[in-house]
CSV table of C-alpha atoms in Angstrom, one decimal:
chain,number,residue,atom,x,y,z
A,1,MET,CA,-29.7,2.6,5.9
A,2,ALA,CA,-26.7,3.4,8.1
A,3,GLU,CA,-27.3,5.7,11.1
A,4,ASN,CA,-25.4,7.1,14.0
A,5,GLY,CA,-27.0,6.4,17.3
A,6,GLY,CA,-25.2,9.4,18.7
A,7,SER,CA,-21.9,8.2,17.2
A,8,PRO,CA,-19.4,10.8,16.0
A,9,TRP,CA,-19.0,8.1,12.8
A,10,VAL,CA,-22.2,7.0,10.5
A,11,LEU,CA,-22.6,2.8,11.6
A,12,LEU,CA,-23.7,0.6,9.3
A,13,PRO,CA,-26.5,-2.0,10.0
A,14,CYS,CA,-24.1,-4.4,11.3
A,15,GLU,CA,-21.9,-2.2,13.5
A,16,SER,CA,-25.1,-0.9,15.8
A,17,LYS,CA,-23.2,-3.4,18.7
A,18,LEU,CA,-20.4,-1.3,18.1
A,19,LEU,CA,-21.7,2.0,19.7
A,20,ASP,CA,-20.7,2.3,22.9
A,21,LEU,CA,-17.1,1.3,21.5
A,22,ALA,CA,-17.7,4.2,19.1
A,23,GLN,CA,-18.5,6.2,22.0
A,24,ALA,CA,-15.8,4.9,24.2
A,25,LEU,CA,-13.2,6.0,20.9
A,26,ALA,CA,-14.9,9.7,20.4
A,27,GLU,CA,-14.5,10.2,24.2
A,28,ALA,CA,-11.4,8.9,24.8
A,29,ASP,CA,-8.7,11.5,26.4
A,30,SER,CA,-5.4,10.3,26.2
A,31,CYS,CA,-3.2,7.7,23.8
A,32,ARG,CA,-3.9,4.6,25.9
A,33,SER,CA,-7.5,5.2,26.3
A,34,SER,CA,-8.1,5.9,22.6
A,35,ASP,CA,-6.2,2.5,21.6
A,36,LEU,CA,-8.1,0.4,24.2
A,37,ALA,CA,-10.7,1.5,22.7
A,38,VAL,CA,-9.7,1.1,18.6
A,39,LEU,CA,-8.7,-2.7,19.7
A,40,SER,CA,-12.1,-3.7,21.0
A,41,ILE,CA,-14.1,-2.6,17.6
A,42,LEU,CA,-11.5,-4.2,15.6
A,43,ARG,CA,-11.9,-7.5,17.6
A,44,ALA,CA,-15.7,-7.1,17.6
A,45,HIS,CA,-16.0,-6.1,14.1
A,46,PRO,CA,-17.5,-8.8,11.5
A,47,PHE,CA,-15.6,-7.1,8.9
A,48,VAL,CA,-12.1,-7.4,10.5
A,49,GLU,CA,-10.5,-10.6,11.6
A,50,VAL,CA,-7.0,-11.6,13.9
A,51,LYS,CA,-4.0,-13.8,13.6
A,52,GLY,CA,-1.3,-14.8,15.5
A,53,ARG,CA,2.2,-15.2,13.7
A,54,PRO,CA,2.6,-15.9,10.0
A,55,GLY,CA,1.3,-19.9,9.1
A,56,GLY,CA,0.6,-20.5,12.0
A,57,SER,CA,3.4,-20.7,14.1
A,58,PRO,CA,3.8,-20.8,17.6
A,59,PRO,CA,4.5,-18.2,19.8
A,60,ARG,CA,7.8,-17.0,20.0
A,61,ASP,CA,10.0,-17.1,23.2
A,62,PHE,CA,12.4,-13.8,23.0
A,63,GLY,CA,14.1,-14.8,25.5
A,64,ASP,CA,15.2,-13.6,29.6
A,65,GLY,CA,14.1,-10.4,30.5
A,66,LEU,CA,11.0,-10.4,28.0
A,67,GLY,CA,9.6,-14.1,27.9
A,68,ILE,CA,7.0,-15.5,25.4
A,69,CYS,CA,5.6,-12.9,22.6
A,70,SER,CA,2.3,-13.0,21.8
A,71,GLU,CA,0.8,-11.2,18.5
A,72,GLU,CA,-2.2,-9.9,16.8
A,73,HIS,CA,-2.3,-9.1,13.4
A,74,PHE,CA,-5.5,-7.3,12.1
A,75,ARG,CA,-6.4,-7.6,8.5
A,76,LEU,CA,-10.1,-6.9,6.8
A,77,ASN,CA,-12.3,-10.3,6.2
A,78,ILE,CA,-13.3,-9.7,2.7
A,79,ARG,CA,-15.8,-13.8,2.7
A,80,THR,CA,-17.3,-11.9,5.5
A,81,PHE,CA,-18.0,-8.5,4.0
A,82,ASN,CA,-19.1,-10.4,0.6
A,83,GLN,CA,-21.8,-12.4,2.6
A,84,TRP,CA,-23.0,-9.4,3.7
A,85,LEU,CA,-23.3,-8.0,0.7
A,86,LYS,CA,-25.5,-10.3,-0.3
A,87,SER,CA,-27.6,-9.6,2.9
A,88,LYS,CA,-30.8,-7.9,3.0
A,89,ASP,CA,-29.4,-4.8,5.1
A,90,GLY,CA,-25.8,-5.6,3.0
A,91,LYS,CA,-27.8,-5.2,-0.5
A,92,VAL,CA,-28.4,-1.7,0.2
A,93,PHE,CA,-24.1,-0.8,0.4
A,94,ALA,CA,-23.5,-3.0,-2.4
A,95,LYS,CA,-23.4,-0.1,-5.2
A,96,GLN,CA,-22.0,1.7,-3.3
A,97,ALA,CA,-19.1,-0.3,-1.9
A,98,GLY,CA,-18.5,-1.4,-5.2
A,99,GLY,CA,-18.2,-4.8,-5.1
A,100,PRO,CA,-16.5,-7.1,-1.7
A,101,SER,CA,-12.6,-6.3,-1.5
A,102,ASP,CA,-10.7,-3.4,0.6
A,103,ASP,CA,-11.9,-0.6,-0.7
A,104,GLY,CA,-15.4,-1.5,-0.5
A,105,ILE,CA,-14.9,-2.0,3.0
A,106,TYR,CA,-13.4,1.0,3.6
A,107,THR,CA,-16.1,3.1,1.1
A,108,ILE,CA,-18.9,2.0,3.2
A,109,SER,CA,-17.9,1.9,7.1
A,110,ALA,CA,-16.5,5.0,8.6
A,111,LEU,CA,-15.6,3.1,11.8
A,112,LEU,CA,-13.3,1.4,9.8
A,113,ARG,CA,-11.7,4.1,7.8
A,114,ARG,CA,-11.0,5.6,11.5
A,115,CYS,CA,-9.6,2.6,13.3
A,116,MET,CA,-8.2,-0.1,11.0
A,117,PRO,CA,-5.8,1.7,8.9
A,118,ARG,CA,-3.7,-0.6,5.9
A,119,GLY,CA,-1.8,-2.7,8.2
A,120,PHE,CA,-2.1,-3.0,11.9
A,121,SER,CA,-0.2,-5.5,15.4
A,122,ARG,CA,-0.3,-5.9,17.9
A,123,PHE,CA,3.0,-7.5,20.3
A,124,THR,CA,2.6,-8.1,24.2
A,125,PHE,CA,5.3,-9.7,26.3
A,126,GLU,CA,5.4,-12.2,29.0
A,127,ALA,CA,7.5,-10.7,31.7
A,128,PHE,CA,5.9,-7.4,31.2
A,129,PRO,CA,2.5,-7.7,29.9
A,130,GLU,CA,1.0,-4.3,30.7
A,131,GLU,CA,3.2,-2.8,28.1
A,132,GLU,CA,2.6,-3.1,24.5
A,133,VAL,CA,3.6,-2.2,21.0
A,134,LEU,CA,1.3,-1.2,18.5
A,135,VAL,CA,2.8,-1.1,15.1
A,136,ARG,CA,0.3,1.0,12.5
A,137,GLY,CA,0.5,1.3,8.5
A,138,PHE,CA,-0.8,4.1,6.6
A,139,ARG,CA,-5.2,5.0,7.3
A,140,LYS,CA,-6.8,4.4,4.0
A,141,PHE,CA,-6.8,6.5,1.5
A,142,THR,CA,-8.0,7.3,-1.8
A,143,GLY,CA,-7.1,8.5,-5.3
A,144,LEU,CA,-9.2,11.2,-7.1
A,145,ASN,CA,-10.4,9.4,-9.8
A,146,ALA,CA,-11.1,5.9,-10.7
A,147,ASP,CA,-7.8,5.5,-12.7
A,148,ASP,CA,-6.1,6.8,-9.7
A,149,GLU,CA,-6.6,3.2,-8.2
A,150,ASP,CA,-5.2,-0.5,-8.8
A,151,GLU,CA,-8.4,-2.1,-8.3
A,152,GLU,CA,-11.8,-1.6,-9.2
A,153,SER,CA,-13.0,0.6,-6.4
A,154,GLY,CA,-15.7,3.4,-6.0
A,155,ALA,CA,-13.6,4.8,-2.9
A,156,THR,CA,-12.8,7.7,-5.4
A,157,GLU,CA,-16.6,9.1,-5.6
A,158,HIS,CA,-15.7,10.0,-2.2
A,159,THR,CA,-12.4,11.3,-2.1
A,160,GLU,CA,-13.1,13.7,1.1
A,161,ASN,CA,-14.7,10.7,3.6
A,162,PHE,CA,-11.1,9.4,3.5
A,163,TYR,CA,-9.6,12.8,4.9
A,164,PHE,CA,-8.8,12.5,8.6
A,165,ASP,CA,-10.5,15.4,10.3
A,166,PRO,CA,-13.5,16.7,7.7
A,167,ASN,CA,-14.0,20.1,9.7
A,168,LEU,CA,-10.3,21.3,8.6
A,169,VAL,CA,-9.6,22.6,5.5
A,170,PRO,CA,-6.3,22.2,3.2
A,171,GLU,CA,-4.3,25.6,3.1
A,172,ARG,CA,-0.8,23.5,1.7
A,173,PHE,CA,0.6,20.3,0.8
A,174,ALA,CA,3.3,18.2,-0.1
A,175,VAL,CA,4.0,16.1,-2.7
A,176,THR,CA,6.1,12.7,-3.0
A,177,THR,CA,6.9,10.6,-5.2
A,178,LYS,CA,5.1,7.7,-6.1
A,179,SER,CA,7.4,4.8,-5.9
A,180,ASN,CA,7.3,1.6,-7.5
A,181,GLY,CA,7.1,-1.0,-4.7
A,182,GLU,CA,5.7,-2.5,-1.9
A,183,ASN,CA,4.7,-0.3,1.5
A,184,GLY,CA,6.4,-1.3,4.0
A,185,LYS,CA,6.8,0.4,8.0
A,186,PHE,CA,10.1,-0.2,10.4
A,187,SER,CA,10.2,1.1,14.4
A,188,VAL,CA,11.8,0.8,17.1
A,189,ARG,CA,10.5,0.5,20.6
A,190,SER,CA,11.5,-0.2,24.4
A,191,VAL,CA,10.0,-2.7,26.3
A,192,GLY,CA,11.2,-3.5,30.2
A,193,GLY,CA,14.6,-1.6,29.1
A,194,HIS,CA,15.0,-4.0,26.2
A,195,GLN,CA,15.7,-2.6,22.5
A,196,LEU,CA,13.4,-4.1,19.9
A,197,LEU,CA,13.0,-3.4,16.1
A,198,PHE,CA,9.8,-4.1,14.5
A,199,ALA,CA,9.5,-4.3,10.4
A,200,GLY,CA,7.3,-5.5,7.7
A,201,SER,CA,5.0,-4.9,4.5
A,202,LYS,CA,1.2,-3.6,4.5
A,203,ASN,CA,0.3,-6.0,6.4
A,204,THR,CA,2.8,-8.0,8.5
A,205,CYS,CA,5.1,-7.0,11.1
A,206,ILE,CA,7.8,-9.2,12.4
A,207,ALA,CA,9.6,-8.0,16.0
A,208,TRP,CA,12.9,-9.0,16.9
A,209,ARG,CA,16.2,-7.8,19.6
A,210,SER,CA,18.0,-4.9,17.8
A,211,GLU,CA,21.1,-7.4,18.7
A,212,GLN,CA,19.7,-10.3,16.8
A,213,ASP,CA,20.2,-10.9,13.0
A,214,VAL,CA,16.3,-10.9,11.8
A,215,THR,CA,17.8,-12.8,8.5
A,216,VAL,CA,18.8,-15.9,11.0
A,217,ILE,CA,14.8,-15.3,12.3
A,218,GLN,CA,13.1,-14.8,9.3
A,219,PRO,CA,14.8,-15.8,6.8
A,220,SER,CA,14.2,-13.9,3.3
A,221,SER,CA,14.4,-16.9,0.6
A,222,ASP,CA,11.4,-15.7,-1.3
A,223,PRO,CA,11.6,-12.9,-3.3
A,224,THR,CA,7.6,-13.1,-3.6
A,225,ILE,CA,7.4,-12.5,0.1
A,226,PRO,CA,8.4,-9.1,1.0
A,227,GLY,CA,7.8,-8.7,4.9
A,228,PRO,CA,11.6,-10.4,5.5
A,229,LEU,CA,13.0,-8.6,2.8
A,230,ILE,CA,12.1,-5.3,4.3
A,231,ALA,CA,13.2,-6.4,7.5
A,232,ALA,CA,17.0,-7.0,6.4
A,233,ALA,CA,16.9,-4.2,4.5
A,234,VAL,CA,16.2,-1.4,7.2
A,235,GLN,CA,18.1,-3.7,9.4
A,236,THR,CA,20.9,-2.8,7.2
A,237,TYR,CA,20.4,1.1,8.1
A,238,TRP,CA,20.4,0.5,11.2
A,239,ARG,CA,23.8,-1.3,12.2
A,240,GLY,CA,25.4,0.5,9.7
A,241,TRP,CA,25.1,3.6,12.5
A,242,GLU,CA,27.4,4.2,15.0
A,243,VAL,CA,26.1,3.3,18.1
A,244,ASP,CA,25.2,7.1,19.3
A,245,THR,CA,23.7,7.2,16.3
A,246,ARG,CA,21.4,4.5,17.1
A,247,ASP,CA,20.6,6.0,20.5
A,248,ARG,CA,19.5,9.3,19.6
A,249,PHE,CA,17.6,7.9,16.5
A,250,ALA,CA,15.7,5.2,18.7
A,251,ALA,CA,15.3,7.9,22.2
A,252,VAL,CA,13.0,9.9,19.7
A,253,VAL,CA,11.3,7.4,17.8
A,254,ASP,CA,10.0,5.3,20.7
A,255,ARG,CA,9.5,8.1,23.0
A,256,GLU,CA,7.1,9.5,20.5
A,257,CYS,CA,6.0,5.9,19.1
A,258,TRP,CA,6.6,6.7,15.7
A,259,THR,CA,6.8,4.0,12.6
A,260,LEU,CA,8.8,5.4,9.6
A,261,MET,CA,6.9,4.0,6.3
A,262,LEU,CA,8.7,3.5,3.0
A,263,GLU,CA,8.2,1.5,-0.1
A,264,HIS,CA,10.5,-1.5,-0.7
A,265,ASN,CA,11.1,-1.5,-4.6
A,266,CYS,CA,12.0,-5.6,-5.6
A,267,ALA,CA,14.2,-6.1,-8.7
A,268,HIS,CA,11.8,-9.5,-8.9
A,269,HIS,CA,8.4,-7.8,-8.6
A,270,GLU,CA,8.4,-5.0,-11.3
A,271,HIS,CA,5.3,-3.0,-11.8
A,272,VAL,CA,5.5,-0.4,-14.5
A,273,PHE,CA,9.1,0.4,-14.4
A,274,PRO,CA,12.0,-1.2,-14.3
A,275,ILE,CA,14.2,-1.9,-10.9
A,276,ASP,CA,17.6,-3.1,-11.3
A,277,ARG,CA,18.2,-3.7,-7.8
A,278,ASP,CA,16.1,-4.4,-5.1
A,279,TYR,CA,16.1,-0.7,-2.8
A,280,VAL,CA,14.3,1.4,0.1
A,281,GLU,CA,12.6,4.2,0.0
A,282,PHE,CA,11.4,6.4,3.3
A,283,VAL,CA,7.7,8.1,2.4
A,284,ALA,CA,6.4,9.5,5.6
A,285,ILE,CA,6.4,8.8,9.9
A,286,LEU,CA,3.2,8.3,11.4
A,287,ASP,CA,2.7,9.1,14.9
A,288,ARG,CA,0.9,7.1,17.6
A,289,SER,CA,-2.1,7.7,16.1
A,290,GLY,CA,-1.4,6.5,12.9
A,291,LEU,CA,-1.7,10.1,11.1
A,292,PRO,CA,1.3,11.0,9.2
A,293,LEU,CA,3.5,14.0,10.6
A,294,PRO,CA,4.2,17.1,8.8
A,295,GLN,CA,6.2,16.0,5.4
A,296,LYS,CA,9.1,18.4,6.2
A,297,GLN,CA,9.5,16.8,9.8
A,298,ALA,CA,9.7,13.4,8.8
A,299,PHE,CA,12.0,14.5,6.0
A,300,ASP,CA,14.5,15.8,8.1
A,301,LEU,CA,14.6,13.0,10.4
A,302,PHE,CA,15.1,11.0,7.1
A,303,ASP,CA,17.8,13.4,5.7
A,304,GLU,CA,19.8,13.5,9.2
A,305,PHE,CA,19.9,10.0,9.6
A,306,LEU,CA,21.2,9.2,5.9
A,307,LEU,CA,17.7,7.3,4.9
A,308,PRO,CA,17.3,7.4,1.5
A,309,ARG,CA,13.5,8.4,0.4
A,310,VAL,CA,11.3,9.6,-2.3
A,311,ARG,CA,11.3,13.1,-4.1
A,312,CYS,CA,9.2,15.7,-1.5
A,313,ASP,CA,8.5,19.3,-2.0
A,314,ALA,CA,7.0,20.5,1.1
A,315,ASN,CA,4.7,23.3,2.4
A,316,VAL,CA,3.4,24.0,-2.1
A,317,PRO,CA,0.5,26.4,-1.5
A,318,MET,CA,-3.2,25.5,-2.6
A,319,HIS,CA,-3.2,27.5,-5.7
A,320,VAL,CA,-1.0,25.5,-7.1
A,321,PHE,CA,-2.3,22.3,-7.4
A,322,PRO,CA,-4.1,21.8,-10.2
A,323,GLU,CA,-0.8,22.9,-11.7
A,324,ARG,CA,0.9,20.2,-9.5
A,325,LEU,CA,-1.9,17.8,-10.5
A,326,HIS,CA,-1.4,18.5,-14.2
A,327,ALA,CA,2.8,17.8,-13.7
A,328,GLU,CA,2.4,14.4,-12.1
A,329,ARG,CA,-0.6,12.9,-14.7
A,330,THR,CA,1.4,14.0,-17.9
A,331,ALA,CA,4.9,12.4,-16.4
A,332,VAL,CA,6.3,9.5,-18.1
A,333,ASP,CA,9.2,8.2,-15.5
A,334,ARG,CA,7.4,7.9,-12.7
A,335,GLU,CA,4.1,5.9,-11.3
A,336,GLY,CA,2.7,9.1,-9.6
A,337,ALA,CA,2.8,10.8,-6.7
A,338,VAL,CA,0.9,11.2,-3.3
A,339,LEU,CA,-0.2,14.3,-2.2
A,340,TYR,CA,-0.2,14.9,1.9
A,341,LEU,CA,-3.0,18.0,2.6
A,342,GLU,CA,-1.8,20.2,5.2
A,343,THR,CA,-3.2,23.3,7.6
A,344,ASP,CA,-0.6,26.0,8.1
A,345,SER,CA,0.4,25.0,11.0
A,346,GLY,CA,1.2,21.3,9.8
A,347,GLN,CA,-1.9,19.2,11.0
A,348,PRO,CA,-2.6,16.2,8.3
A,349,VAL,CA,-6.1,16.8,6.7
A,350,GLY,CA,-6.0,13.7,4.0
A,351,LEU,CA,-4.1,12.0,1.6
A,352,VAL,CA,-4.4,11.7,-2.4
A,353,LYS,CA,-2.4,9.8,-4.8
A,354,VAL,CA,-2.5,10.7,-8.1
A,355,LYS,CA,-1.5,8.3,-11.3
A,356,SER,CA,0.4,9.1,-13.9
A,357,SER,CA,-1.4,8.3,-16.9
A,358,PHE,CA,2.0,6.5,-18.4
A,359,TYR,CA,1.3,4.1,-15.8
A,360,VAL,CA,-2.6,4.2,-16.2
A,361,LYS,CA,-2.0,3.1,-19.9
A,362,ALA,CA,1.2,0.3,-18.9
A,363,ARG,CA,-0.6,-1.2,-16.2
A,364,ARG,CA,-4.0,-1.7,-18.2
A,365,THR,CA,-1.8,-3.2,-20.6
A,366,ARG,CA,0.2,-5.6,-18.3
A,367,GLN,CA,-2.9,-6.7,-16.8
A,368,THR,CA,-4.5,-7.8,-20.3
A,369,PHE,CA,-1.5,-9.0,-21.4
A,370,TRP,CA,-1.4,-11.7,-18.0
A,371,GLY,CA,-4.3,-12.2,-18.1
A,372,ALA,CA,-4.9,-13.5,-22.0
A,373,VAL,CA,-1.2,-14.3,-22.6
A,374,VAL,CA,1.4,-14.7,-20.0
A,375,ASP,CA,-0.6,-16.8,-17.3
A,376,PRO,CA,-2.3,-19.4,-19.8
A,377,LEU,CA,0.9,-20.1,-21.2
A,378,LEU,CA,2.4,-20.5,-17.5
A,379,LYS,CA,-0.3,-23.0,-16.8
A,380,GLY,CA,0.3,-24.9,-20.2
A,381,GLN,CA,-2.9,-24.1,-21.7
A,382,ASP,CA,-3.2,-23.7,-25.4
A,383,LEU,CA,-3.8,-20.3,-26.6
A,384,SER,CA,-5.7,-21.3,-29.9
A,385,GLY,CA,-8.2,-23.6,-27.8
A,386,ASP,CA,-10.1,-21.0,-26.4
A,387,LYS,CA,-11.2,-17.5,-27.2
A,388,ASN,CA,-11.1,-15.8,-24.1
A,389,VAL,CA,-7.2,-16.0,-24.1
A,390,GLY,CA,-4.4,-16.2,-26.6
A,391,TRP,CA,-3.1,-13.9,-29.3
A,392,THR,CA,-6.5,-12.1,-31.2
A,393,ALA,CA,-7.8,-12.2,-27.4
A,394,ALA,CA,-5.1,-9.8,-26.1
A,395,ASP,CA,-5.6,-7.5,-29.3
A,396,ARG,CA,-9.4,-7.3,-28.8
A,397,ARG,CA,-9.6,-6.5,-25.1
A,398,LEU,CA,-6.7,-3.8,-25.4
A,399,ARG,CA,-8.5,-2.1,-28.4
A,400,ALA,CA,-11.4,-2.4,-26.7
A,401,GLY,CA,-10.0,-1.4,-22.6
A,402,MET,CA,-8.2,1.5,-23.9
A,403,LYS,CA,-10.6,3.4,-25.1
A,404,THR,CA,-12.8,3.0,-21.0
A,405,LEU,CA,-9.9,5.3,-20.1
A,406,HIS,CA,-12.5,8.2,-19.4
A,407,HIS,CA,-10.9,9.6,-16.6
A,408,VAL,CA,-6.9,9.5,-18.5
A,409,ASP,CA,-7.1,13.0,-20.3
A,410,GLY,CA,-6.9,12.3,-24.1
A,411,CYS,CA,-8.9,9.3,-24.0
A,412,GLU,CA,-11.9,10.4,-26.3
A,413,GLU,CA,-9.0,11.5,-29.3
A,414,HIS,CA,-5.8,9.6,-28.9
A,415,GLY,CA,-7.8,6.2,-27.1
A,416,GLN,CA,-7.1,4.6,-31.1
A,417,GLU,CA,-3.3,5.5,-30.3
A,418,TRP,CA,-3.0,4.3,-27.0
A,419,ALA,CA,-4.4,0.7,-28.0
A,420,ASP,CA,-1.6,1.0,-31.2
A,421,VAL,CA,1.0,1.5,-28.9
A,422,ALA,CA,-0.5,-1.4,-26.3
A,423,VAL,CA,-1.4,-4.1,-29.2
A,424,GLY,CA,2.4,-3.5,-30.4
A,425,PHE,CA,4.3,-4.3,-26.9
A,426,VAL,CA,2.0,-7.6,-27.3
A,427,HIS,CA,3.2,-8.4,-30.9
A,428,TRP,CA,6.8,-7.2,-30.4
A,429,TRP,CA,6.6,-9.9,-27.3
A,430,HIS,CA,4.9,-12.7,-29.5
A,431,ALA,CA,7.8,-12.4,-32.1
A,432,ARG,CA,10.6,-13.2,-29.3
A,433,TYR,CA,8.9,-15.7,-27.8
A,434,ASP,CA,8.2,-17.4,-30.9
A,435,ALA,CA,11.9,-17.0,-31.8
A,436,LEU,CA,12.8,-19.3,-28.7
A,437,ARG,CA,13.5,-22.5,-28.2
A,438,PRO,CA,10.8,-24.8,-26.8
A,439,ASN,CA,12.3,-25.1,-23.7
A,440,GLU,CA,13.5,-20.9,-23.1
A,441,ARG,CA,10.0,-19.9,-23.5
A,442,LYS,CA,8.5,-20.8,-19.8
A,443,GLU,CA,11.7,-19.0,-18.3
A,444,PHE,CA,10.3,-16.1,-20.9
A,445,ALA,CA,6.9,-16.3,-19.7
A,446,LYS,CA,8.2,-16.0,-15.9
A,447,ALA,CA,10.3,-13.1,-16.8
A,448,ALA,CA,7.1,-11.1,-18.5
A,449,LYS,CA,5.6,-11.4,-14.8
A,450,SER,CA,8.5,-10.1,-12.6
A,451,LYS,CA,10.2,-8.1,-15.0
A,452,PHE,CA,7.4,-6.2,-16.8
A,453,GLY,CA,8.8,-3.1,-16.2
A,454,SER,CA,12.2,-3.8,-18.0
A,455,LEU,CA,10.0,-5.3,-20.8
A,456,TYR,CA,7.6,-2.3,-21.7
A,457,ARG,CA,11.2,0.0,-20.6
A,458,ASP,CA,12.7,-1.8,-24.5
A,459,TYR,CA,9.7,-1.8,-26.2
A,460,CYS,CA,9.1,1.8,-25.7
A,461,LYS,CA,13.1,2.4,-26.5
A,462,GLU,CA,13.2,0.1,-29.4
A,463,ASN,CA,10.0,1.9,-31.2
A,464,GLY,CA,10.7,5.2,-29.8
A,465,LEU,CA,7.8,5.6,-27.4
A,466,PRO,CA,7.7,7.9,-24.6
A,467,GLY,CA,9.1,5.9,-21.7
A,468,GLY,CA,11.8,4.1,-23.1
A,469,GLU,CA,14.2,6.7,-21.1
A,470,ASN,CA,13.4,5.0,-18.0
């Protein structure tokens, strides 16, 4: 079983060798000593892997004044975790983990919930080896029930374990719209007097001199790879500011080591809502340790610098929490919301995501439709030759699947209606597919992957269903 051995975090058996490092983190009395302890833990942790530049590219030379840049990008090692779950020590935790996944690791490892955010990169430069830049993403947070997660997860059974400090009690909260995009980040830092920009997707981060053009350094030619697209987008805002505005922005972000969190909405990667054009929305600001600032403070900065952001209702009293939860669950025009729990003084307590019931049902439709129909078509499979794929299989799986959405209000009474809507979508798409010429069908199937949100909206609109106005 897990134990703490004097550590403030309960350690897994495979983490026992990290006890001294965990104690060093608990006793850290400065940002620098805390960062050193976190880095030491991540480099030694069996479920974390460290890589250099993406694709194994050689280190990049930043030229005069900075020299060679060394990069460390940390991410969870699911393969090693899967192997451990099959070991004698790991089998004890297999049920709680719910399988080999990021969520599984975070569910059972308190140490990684503290140390390993969703994206963590370190940059050092040859000319200034004592200066480092750390760019963190959000610490892992979870939903209130299983349907708030996009993958199979047991994390929602332990929501409060993901709070930042178990001793704090939430006294207010902020509600931000859950954007329909890919998570990203942006920061500005100074190294040896040289101004650098940092941006990327959840698990990537690109660095470049502020006077350089990131679209030349890291071209964004593939719309399925969000990192370069995000870097190009934030550079547009940076270059659109006057020099004095850039200086004001850089001064506060660099001084505080803040990271601005955002969502990149890509027209070539719709989730369940239409996206007509690529755009960015900022959602939060993380401090040096990776904790969110009070949302009012963050959104005041976004507004000061005219950065586009999601809707935010700040300083909402906890007694209206059930009412707001119901409003987000029943919305049909958005994916859901992220709730930022805070004390009255603004200390962050935790984050909770809530998915709208419309999104949950549409996503179940999408995943089943892709697995049974679209993916086999794109692989050239004969849909009549395998009982597990094809039109009949899609109908069967959707009718069974909608009945298992037990966490969604009304499942018992309306599960059959939901199944009819989902099956109706497949039939609607099937009719359009059959009406095409053979040489047009593959592109139509590709669009079902990249533009599902638009397709689903059109289906709802033609049939007078909720969501047709999205």
